[in-house]
């Protein structure tokens, strides 16, 4: 990693040094003006594993955001399910639209708290990059298949993708992201480590949970798995529905459903900001390094945490464990297991890239190949191999 540079707030700095130094000084100056002291400032980055010159007009986290956005694994999120597969129409969220919603909500929170939005966006776009086809069912199947080779987790796999599988540079594999982006994703992957992460990463975690609570509620009602009347009995959603009902009579359910999504997001984001602002002020954090060691979480107050738990419990019972979904999941798991066994026994059937990888990492290459598939591609390859 490159040596950390000292922050230089001297406004005369942009006129000195070469073009990329001047660009970084300009970015540092802008960030010094708009970011809070506890934010991760670009000038303080610990750099990249493979040193690269700074860009003429993009900061390091802006470049990371762009690198993730332009990688193949990111585009494939469009074909990966969040909760529902493509057979249920085209209204509900995919892994890609979920990711974009997380990025949007995280940036809203980050801007209000004067955190580094470029870093937040990079982390949000990265956070689900490692998801295999068929959501958590796919993850469970691969975890079982790879049990003796270390298991599989989508959070860890995101790191494998951006450090090993994506090929964008002639000199080295991976996207060569900054230390801050990689270590934040590592903290997501390593649940046992102390929760030392930048505030930007904690904002993305908060936005992730706000986002899926709201959009899974929306999708579940739209797909007919739960009704608005049933949601009226669940704390967070029920309060929203009562408020919407007082505003206007005789609204169609489609409008009420959308107003409810708006309420759920607005209520949760508002509560996070109401509690985070005073907490940050009271903590008196002087810089990002102190922020990393702080125990601040952006979950809102105890009341919201309790209400969220109840909504999540409701979604788990009524949506995630709905018999129709369980059947899709069981079928997907069985197919992935069959495909895994097939390629593990005959790695010469893998595409050339994964055959080479198999020579280096063994059976994990089979997991890497399967995890990269979209839902549809997975089903197509399954049909080609097993004719069903
Ligand atoms: Mg997510």
CSV table of C-alpha atoms and ligand atoms in Angstrom, one decimal:
chain,number,residue,atom,x,y,z
A,1,UNK,CA,0.0,0.0,0.0
A,2,UNK,CA,1.1,3.5,-0.7
A,3,UNK,CA,2.2,5.7,2.3
A,4,UNK,CA,-0.6,7.8,3.7
A,5,UNK,CA,-0.3,11.4,2.6
A,6,UNK,CA,-0.8,14.3,5.0
A,7,UNK,CA,-3.9,16.4,4.3
A,8,UNK,CA,-3.0,19.6,2.7
A,9,UNK,CA,-5.7,22.3,3.1
A,10,UNK,CA,-3.4,24.9,1.6
A,11,UNK,CA,-5.5,26.5,-1.2
A,12,UNK,CA,-2.4,27.3,-3.2
A,13,UNK,CA,-1.6,23.6,-3.5
A,14,UNK,CA,-3.5,23.2,-6.8
A,15,UNK,CA,-1.0,25.4,-8.6
A,16,UNK,CA,2.0,23.2,-7.6
A,17,UNK,CA,3.2,19.8,-8.7
A,18,UNK,CA,2.1,17.7,-11.7
A,19,UNK,CA,-1.4,17.4,-13.1
A,20,UNK,CA,-2.5,14.4,-11.0
A,21,UNK,CA,-1.1,15.9,-7.8
A,22,UNK,CA,-3.1,19.1,-8.6
A,23,UNK,CA,-6.2,17.0,-9.3
A,24,UNK,CA,-5.9,15.3,-5.9
A,25,UNK,CA,-5.2,18.6,-4.2
A,26,UNK,CA,-8.4,20.0,-5.8
A,27,UNK,CA,-10.4,17.0,-4.6
A,28,UNK,CA,-8.9,17.3,-1.1
A,29,UNK,CA,-9.8,21.0,-1.0
A,30,UNK,CA,-13.4,20.3,-2.0
A,31,UNK,CA,-13.7,17.5,0.5
A,32,UNK,CA,-12.2,19.6,3.3
A,33,UNK,CA,-14.9,22.2,2.6
A,34,UNK,CA,-17.9,19.8,2.5
A,35,UNK,CA,-17.0,16.6,4.5
A,36,UNK,CA,-17.1,16.3,8.2
A,37,UNK,CA,-13.8,15.5,10.1
A,38,UNK,CA,-15.0,12.0,10.8
A,39,UNK,CA,-15.6,11.3,7.1
A,40,UNK,CA,-13.0,9.3,5.1
A,41,UNK,CA,-11.2,12.0,3.1
A,42,UNK,CA,-9.7,10.9,-0.3
A,43,UNK,CA,-6.3,12.4,0.5
A,44,UNK,CA,-5.9,10.0,3.5
A,45,UNK,CA,-6.4,6.9,1.4
A,46,UNK,CA,-3.9,4.1,2.1
A,47,UNK,CA,-3.9,3.5,-1.6
A,48,UNK,CA,-3.9,0.4,-3.8
A,49,UNK,CA,-2.0,-2.9,-3.7
A,50,UNK,CA,-0.6,-2.1,-7.2
A,51,UNK,CA,0.4,1.6,-7.1
A,52,UNK,CA,-1.2,3.6,-9.9
A,53,UNK,CA,-1.0,7.3,-10.7
A,54,UNK,CA,-3.8,9.4,-9.4
A,55,UNK,CA,-6.4,10.3,-12.1
A,56,UNK,CA,-6.4,13.7,-13.7
A,57,UNK,CA,-9.9,14.6,-12.5
A,58,UNK,CA,-11.4,11.7,-10.5
A,59,UNK,CA,-10.7,11.0,-6.9
A,60,UNK,CA,-9.7,7.5,-5.7
A,61,UNK,CA,-13.1,6.4,-4.5
A,62,UNK,CA,-14.8,7.8,-7.5
A,63,UNK,CA,-12.5,5.6,-9.6
A,64,UNK,CA,-13.4,2.6,-7.4
A,65,UNK,CA,-17.1,3.3,-8.0
A,66,UNK,CA,-16.5,3.5,-11.7
A,67,UNK,CA,-14.4,0.3,-11.7
A,68,UNK,CA,-17.2,-1.6,-10.0
A,69,UNK,CA,-19.9,-0.1,-12.1
A,70,UNK,CA,-18.1,-1.2,-15.3
A,71,UNK,CA,-17.2,-4.8,-14.3
A,72,UNK,CA,-19.0,-7.8,-15.7
A,73,UNK,CA,-20.1,-9.1,-12.3
A,74,UNK,CA,-22.0,-5.8,-11.8
A,75,UNK,CA,-23.9,-6.1,-15.0
A,76,UNK,CA,-24.8,-9.7,-14.1
A,77,UNK,CA,-26.7,-8.5,-11.0
A,78,UNK,CA,-29.5,-7.6,-13.5
A,79,UNK,CA,-30.1,-11.3,-14.0
A,80,UNK,CA,-29.8,-12.4,-10.4
A,81,UNK,CA,-32.8,-12.7,-8.1
A,82,UNK,CA,-33.2,-10.7,-4.9
A,83,UNK,CA,-36.2,-12.6,-3.4
A,84,UNK,CA,-38.3,-13.5,-6.4
A,85,UNK,CA,-37.3,-15.1,-9.7
A,86,UNK,CA,-38.1,-13.8,-13.2
A,87,UNK,CA,-41.1,-16.2,-13.6
A,88,UNK,CA,-43.1,-13.8,-11.4
A,89,UNK,CA,-43.1,-11.0,-13.9
A,90,UNK,CA,-40.9,-7.9,-14.2
A,91,UNK,CA,-42.2,-5.6,-11.4
A,92,UNK,CA,-40.1,-6.9,-8.4
A,93,UNK,CA,-36.5,-6.0,-7.6
A,94,UNK,CA,-33.5,-7.8,-9.0
A,95,UNK,CA,-30.2,-7.8,-7.3
A,96,UNK,CA,-29.2,-4.9,-9.5
A,97,UNK,CA,-32.2,-2.7,-8.7
A,98,UNK,CA,-31.8,-3.5,-5.0
A,99,UNK,CA,-28.2,-2.4,-5.3
A,100,UNK,CA,-29.1,0.9,-6.9
A,101,UNK,CA,-31.8,1.5,-4.2
A,102,UNK,CA,-29.2,0.9,-1.5
A,103,UNK,CA,-26.7,3.2,-3.2
A,104,UNK,CA,-29.4,5.9,-3.5
A,105,UNK,CA,-30.5,5.7,0.2
A,106,UNK,CA,-27.0,5.4,1.5
A,107,UNK,CA,-25.9,8.5,-0.4
A,108,UNK,CA,-28.9,10.4,1.0
A,109,UNK,CA,-27.9,9.4,4.6
A,110,UNK,CA,-24.2,10.0,3.8
A,111,UNK,CA,-24.7,13.5,2.4
A,112,UNK,CA,-26.8,14.5,5.4
A,113,UNK,CA,-24.1,13.3,7.7
A,114,UNK,CA,-21.3,14.9,5.5
A,115,UNK,CA,-19.6,11.6,4.8
A,116,UNK,CA,-17.8,10.7,1.6
A,117,UNK,CA,-20.5,9.9,-0.9
A,118,UNK,CA,-18.0,8.6,-3.5
A,119,UNK,CA,-16.8,5.9,-1.0
A,120,UNK,CA,-20.4,5.2,0.0
A,121,UNK,CA,-21.5,4.6,-3.5
A,122,UNK,CA,-18.5,2.4,-4.3
A,123,UNK,CA,-19.3,0.3,-1.2
A,124,UNK,CA,-23.0,0.1,-2.0
A,125,UNK,CA,-22.4,-1.0,-5.6
A,126,UNK,CA,-19.9,-3.7,-4.3
A,127,UNK,CA,-22.0,-5.0,-1.4
A,128,UNK,CA,-24.0,-7.7,-3.2
A,129,UNK,CA,-21.6,-8.3,-6.1
A,130,UNK,CA,-20.7,-11.7,-4.9
A,131,UNK,CA,-24.2,-13.1,-4.9
A,132,UNK,CA,-24.6,-16.4,-6.8
A,133,UNK,CA,-27.7,-17.2,-8.9
A,134,UNK,CA,-30.9,-17.8,-6.9
A,135,UNK,CA,-30.1,-15.6,-3.9
A,136,UNK,CA,-29.6,-17.2,-0.5
A,137,UNK,CA,-30.7,-20.6,-1.8
A,138,UNK,CA,-27.8,-20.5,-4.3
A,139,UNK,CA,-25.5,-19.3,-1.5
A,140,UNK,CA,-26.6,-22.2,0.8
A,141,UNK,CA,-26.1,-24.7,-1.9
A,142,UNK,CA,-22.6,-23.5,-2.8
A,143,UNK,CA,-21.7,-23.3,0.9
A,144,UNK,CA,-22.6,-27.0,1.4
A,145,UNK,CA,-20.8,-28.0,-1.8
A,146,UNK,CA,-17.6,-26.2,-0.8
A,147,UNK,CA,-17.9,-27.2,2.8
A,148,UNK,CA,-14.5,-29.1,2.8
A,149,UNK,CA,-12.8,-26.3,0.8
A,150,UNK,CA,-13.7,-23.5,3.2
A,151,UNK,CA,-17.4,-22.9,2.4
A,152,UNK,CA,-18.9,-20.0,0.4
A,153,UNK,CA,-20.3,-16.6,1.4
A,154,UNK,CA,-21.4,-13.9,-1.0
A,155,UNK,CA,-19.6,-11.3,1.0
A,156,UNK,CA,-16.3,-13.1,0.7
A,157,UNK,CA,-16.9,-13.9,-2.9
A,158,UNK,CA,-17.3,-10.2,-3.8
A,159,UNK,CA,-13.7,-9.8,-2.8
A,160,UNK,CA,-12.6,-12.8,-4.9
A,161,UNK,CA,-14.4,-11.2,-7.9
A,162,UNK,CA,-12.8,-7.8,-7.5
A,163,UNK,CA,-9.3,-9.1,-6.5
A,164,UNK,CA,-9.0,-12.2,-8.7
A,165,UNK,CA,-11.7,-12.9,-11.2
A,166,UNK,CA,-12.3,-9.6,-13.0
A,167,UNK,CA,-9.6,-8.9,-15.6
A,168,UNK,CA,-9.3,-5.2,-16.6
A,169,UNK,CA,-5.5,-4.5,-16.5
A,170,UNK,CA,-2.6,-6.1,-18.3
A,171,UNK,CA,-0.3,-6.0,-15.2
A,172,UNK,CA,-2.4,-7.6,-12.5
A,173,UNK,CA,-5.7,-9.4,-11.9
A,174,UNK,CA,-8.7,-7.7,-10.3
A,175,UNK,CA,-9.8,-4.1,-10.2
A,176,UNK,CA,-7.1,-2.9,-7.8
A,177,UNK,CA,-9.5,-1.1,-5.6
A,178,UNK,CA,-8.4,1.1,-2.7
A,179,UNK,CA,-7.5,-0.3,0.7
A,180,UNK,CA,-10.6,1.4,2.2
A,181,UNK,CA,-13.1,-0.3,-0.1
A,182,UNK,CA,-11.5,-3.7,0.2
A,183,UNK,CA,-11.2,-3.5,4.0
A,184,UNK,CA,-14.8,-2.4,4.3
A,185,UNK,CA,-16.0,-5.4,2.3
A,186,UNK,CA,-13.6,-7.6,4.3
A,187,UNK,CA,-15.3,-6.4,7.5
A,188,UNK,CA,-18.7,-7.4,6.0
A,189,UNK,CA,-17.3,-10.8,5.1
A,190,UNK,CA,-15.6,-11.4,8.5
A,191,UNK,CA,-18.5,-11.4,10.9
A,192,UNK,CA,-16.3,-12.5,13.8
A,193,UNK,CA,-14.0,-9.6,13.7
A,194,UNK,CA,-14.7,-6.5,15.9
A,195,UNK,CA,-17.0,-4.2,14.0
A,196,UNK,CA,-14.2,-1.8,13.0
A,197,UNK,CA,-15.4,-0.1,9.8
A,198,UNK,CA,-15.5,3.4,8.4
A,199,UNK,CA,-18.8,5.3,9.0
A,200,UNK,CA,-19.3,5.2,5.2
A,201,UNK,CA,-19.5,1.4,5.5
A,202,UNK,CA,-21.9,1.5,8.4
A,203,UNK,CA,-24.2,3.8,6.4
A,204,UNK,CA,-24.3,1.2,3.6
A,205,UNK,CA,-25.3,-1.5,6.1
A,206,UNK,CA,-28.1,0.7,7.5
A,207,UNK,CA,-29.3,1.5,3.9
A,208,UNK,CA,-29.2,-2.1,2.9
A,209,UNK,CA,-31.7,-3.1,5.7
A,210,UNK,CA,-33.9,-0.1,5.2
A,211,UNK,CA,-34.0,-0.8,1.5
A,212,UNK,CA,-35.0,-4.5,1.6
A,213,UNK,CA,-37.6,-4.0,4.3
A,214,UNK,CA,-39.3,-1.5,2.1
A,215,UNK,CA,-39.0,-3.2,-1.2
A,216,UNK,CA,-39.7,-6.7,-0.1
A,217,UNK,CA,-42.9,-5.3,1.5
A,218,UNK,CA,-43.8,-3.7,-1.8
A,219,UNK,CA,-43.0,-6.7,-3.9
A,220,UNK,CA,-44.8,-9.1,-1.6
A,221,UNK,CA,-48.0,-7.1,-1.8
A,222,UNK,CA,-47.7,-6.6,-5.5
A,223,UNK,CA,-47.2,-10.4,-6.0
A,224,UNK,CA,-50.2,-11.2,-3.8
A,225,UNK,CA,-48.2,-13.0,-1.0
A,226,UNK,CA,-49.5,-10.7,1.7
A,227,UNK,CA,-52.3,-8.1,1.8
A,228,UNK,CA,-52.3,-4.5,3.0
A,229,UNK,CA,-54.9,-5.6,5.7
A,230,UNK,CA,-52.3,-8.1,7.0
A,231,UNK,CA,-49.6,-5.5,7.0
A,232,UNK,CA,-51.9,-3.2,9.0
A,233,UNK,CA,-51.2,-5.6,12.0
A,234,UNK,CA,-47.4,-5.2,11.7
A,235,UNK,CA,-46.0,-2.2,13.7
A,236,UNK,CA,-43.9,-0.2,11.2
A,237,UNK,CA,-46.2,-0.8,8.2
A,238,UNK,CA,-49.4,-0.5,10.2
A,239,UNK,CA,-48.5,3.0,11.4
A,240,UNK,CA,-47.7,4.0,7.8
A,241,UNK,CA,-51.0,2.7,6.5
A,242,UNK,CA,-52.9,4.5,9.3
A,243,UNK,CA,-51.2,7.8,8.3
A,244,UNK,CA,-51.9,7.3,4.6
A,245,UNK,CA,-55.5,6.5,5.4
A,246,UNK,CA,-55.9,9.9,7.2
A,247,UNK,CA,-54.7,11.8,4.2
A,248,UNK,CA,-57.2,10.8,1.6
A,249,UNK,CA,-60.1,8.4,1.2
A,250,UNK,CA,-60.7,5.8,-1.5
A,251,UNK,CA,-57.2,5.5,-2.8
A,252,UNK,CA,-56.6,2.4,-4.9
A,253,UNK,CA,-54.4,-0.3,-3.3
A,254,UNK,CA,-51.6,0.3,-5.8
A,255,UNK,CA,-51.3,3.9,-4.7
A,256,UNK,CA,-51.5,2.9,-1.0
A,257,UNK,CA,-48.8,0.3,-1.6
A,258,UNK,CA,-46.4,2.9,-3.2
A,259,UNK,CA,-47.2,5.4,-0.5
A,260,UNK,CA,-46.4,2.8,2.1
A,261,UNK,CA,-42.9,2.2,0.5
A,262,UNK,CA,-42.3,5.9,0.6
A,263,UNK,CA,-43.3,6.0,4.2
A,264,UNK,CA,-41.2,3.0,5.2
A,265,UNK,CA,-38.0,4.5,3.6
A,266,UNK,CA,-38.7,8.1,4.8
A,267,UNK,CA,-39.5,7.0,8.3
A,268,UNK,CA,-36.4,4.8,8.7
A,269,UNK,CA,-34.0,7.2,7.0
A,270,UNK,CA,-35.4,10.1,9.1
A,271,UNK,CA,-35.0,8.1,12.3
A,272,UNK,CA,-31.4,7.2,11.4
A,273,UNK,CA,-30.6,10.9,10.8
A,274,UNK,CA,-32.4,12.1,13.9
A,275,UNK,CA,-30.4,9.7,16.1
A,276,UNK,CA,-27.1,9.8,14.2
A,277,UNK,CA,-26.6,13.6,14.1
A,278,UNK,CA,-26.6,14.0,18.0
A,279,UNK,CA,-24.7,10.8,18.4
A,280,UNK,CA,-21.9,12.0,16.1
A,281,UNK,CA,-21.8,15.4,17.8
A,282,UNK,CA,-21.6,13.8,21.2
A,283,UNK,CA,-18.9,11.4,20.2
A,284,UNK,CA,-16.6,14.3,19.0
A,285,UNK,CA,-14.8,12.1,16.5
A,286,UNK,CA,-11.8,14.0,15.0
A,287,UNK,CA,-11.0,11.9,12.0
A,288,UNK,CA,-11.8,8.7,10.0
A,289,UNK,CA,-9.4,6.6,12.1
A,290,UNK,CA,-11.2,7.5,15.3
A,291,UNK,CA,-14.5,6.9,13.5
A,292,UNK,CA,-13.3,3.3,12.6
A,293,UNK,CA,-12.7,2.5,16.3
A,294,UNK,CA,-16.0,4.1,17.5
A,295,UNK,CA,-19.0,2.0,18.3
A,296,UNK,CA,-21.5,4.2,16.5
A,297,UNK,CA,-24.2,2.3,14.6
A,298,UNK,CA,-26.8,3.9,12.3
A,299,UNK,CA,-29.8,1.8,13.3
A,300,UNK,CA,-32.1,4.5,14.7
A,301,UNK,CA,-33.5,4.3,18.2
A,302,UNK,CA,-34.6,1.2,20.2
A,303,UNK,CA,-38.2,1.7,19.2
A,304,UNK,CA,-37.4,1.6,15.5
A,305,UNK,CA,-35.1,-1.4,16.0
A,306,UNK,CA,-38.0,-3.3,17.7
A,307,UNK,CA,-40.4,-2.3,14.9
A,308,UNK,CA,-38.0,-3.3,12.2
A,309,UNK,CA,-37.4,-6.7,13.8
A,310,UNK,CA,-41.2,-7.3,13.8
A,311,UNK,CA,-41.5,-6.3,10.2
A,312,UNK,CA,-38.6,-8.5,9.3
A,313,UNK,CA,-40.1,-11.4,11.2
A,314,UNK,CA,-43.4,-10.9,9.4
A,315,UNK,CA,-41.5,-10.9,6.0
A,316,UNK,CA,-39.6,-14.0,7.0
A,317,UNK,CA,-42.6,-16.0,7.9
A,318,UNK,CA,-45.0,-14.8,5.2
A,319,UNK,CA,-42.7,-14.0,2.3
A,320,UNK,CA,-39.2,-15.6,2.5
A,321,UNK,CA,-40.7,-18.9,3.7
A,322,UNK,CA,-43.7,-18.9,1.5
A,323,UNK,CA,-44.3,-22.4,0.1
A,324,UNK,CA,-44.0,-21.2,-3.5
A,325,UNK,CA,-40.7,-19.6,-2.8
A,326,UNK,CA,-39.4,-22.5,-0.9
A,327,UNK,CA,-40.2,-24.8,-3.8
A,328,UNK,CA,-38.2,-22.5,-6.2
A,329,UNK,CA,-35.3,-22.5,-3.8
A,330,UNK,CA,-35.3,-26.2,-3.3
A,331,UNK,CA,-35.2,-26.8,-7.0
A,332,UNK,CA,-32.5,-24.2,-7.5
A,333,UNK,CA,-30.4,-25.8,-4.7
A,334,UNK,CA,-30.8,-29.3,-6.2
A,335,UNK,CA,-29.7,-28.1,-9.6
A,336,UNK,CA,-26.7,-26.2,-8.3
A,337,UNK,CA,-25.6,-29.2,-6.3
A,338,UNK,CA,-25.9,-31.4,-9.4
A,339,UNK,CA,-23.9,-29.0,-11.5
A,340,UNK,CA,-21.3,-28.6,-8.8
A,341,UNK,CA,-20.8,-32.4,-8.6
A,342,UNK,CA,-20.6,-32.6,-12.4
A,343,UNK,CA,-17.9,-30.0,-12.8
A,344,UNK,CA,-16.0,-31.1,-9.7
A,345,UNK,CA,-15.7,-34.6,-11.2
A,346,UNK,CA,-15.0,-33.3,-14.7
A,347,UNK,CA,-13.2,-29.9,-14.5
A,348,UNK,CA,-12.1,-30.3,-18.1
A,349,UNK,CA,-15.7,-29.3,-18.9
A,350,UNK,CA,-15.3,-25.9,-17.3
A,351,UNK,CA,-14.7,-22.9,-19.6
A,352,UNK,CA,-11.0,-22.3,-20.3
A,353,UNK,CA,-10.7,-19.5,-17.7
A,354,UNK,CA,-12.1,-21.7,-14.9
A,355,UNK,CA,-10.0,-24.7,-16.0
A,356,UNK,CA,-6.9,-22.5,-15.5
A,357,UNK,CA,-8.3,-21.4,-12.2
A,358,UNK,CA,-9.0,-25.0,-11.2
A,359,UNK,CA,-5.3,-25.7,-11.7
A,360,UNK,CA,-4.6,-23.0,-9.1
A,361,UNK,CA,-7.4,-23.2,-6.5
A,362,UNK,CA,-8.9,-26.6,-7.1
A,363,UNK,CA,-12.6,-27.2,-6.6
A,364,UNK,CA,-13.2,-23.6,-5.5
A,365,UNK,CA,-13.0,-22.8,-9.2
A,366,UNK,CA,-16.2,-24.7,-9.8
A,367,UNK,CA,-17.9,-22.5,-7.1
A,368,UNK,CA,-16.5,-19.4,-8.8
A,369,UNK,CA,-17.9,-20.5,-12.2
A,370,UNK,CA,-21.3,-21.3,-10.8
A,371,UNK,CA,-21.5,-18.2,-8.5
A,372,UNK,CA,-20.9,-15.9,-11.5
A,373,UNK,CA,-24.0,-17.2,-13.4
A,374,UNK,CA,-27.2,-15.3,-13.7
A,375,UNK,CA,-30.4,-17.3,-12.8
A,376,UNK,CA,-31.2,-17.7,-16.5
A,377,UNK,CA,-27.7,-18.7,-17.6
A,378,UNK,CA,-27.6,-21.2,-14.8
A,379,UNK,CA,-30.9,-22.8,-15.9
A,380,UNK,CA,-29.6,-22.8,-19.5
A,381,UNK,CA,-26.4,-24.6,-18.7
A,382,UNK,CA,-28.3,-27.0,-16.5
A,383,UNK,CA,-30.6,-27.9,-19.4
A,384,UNK,CA,-27.6,-28.3,-21.8
A,385,UNK,CA,-25.8,-30.6,-19.4
A,386,UNK,CA,-28.6,-32.6,-18.1
A,387,UNK,CA,-31.3,-32.1,-20.8
A,388,UNK,CA,-34.1,-31.3,-18.4
B,1,LIG,MG1,-28.1,-6.1,-0.1
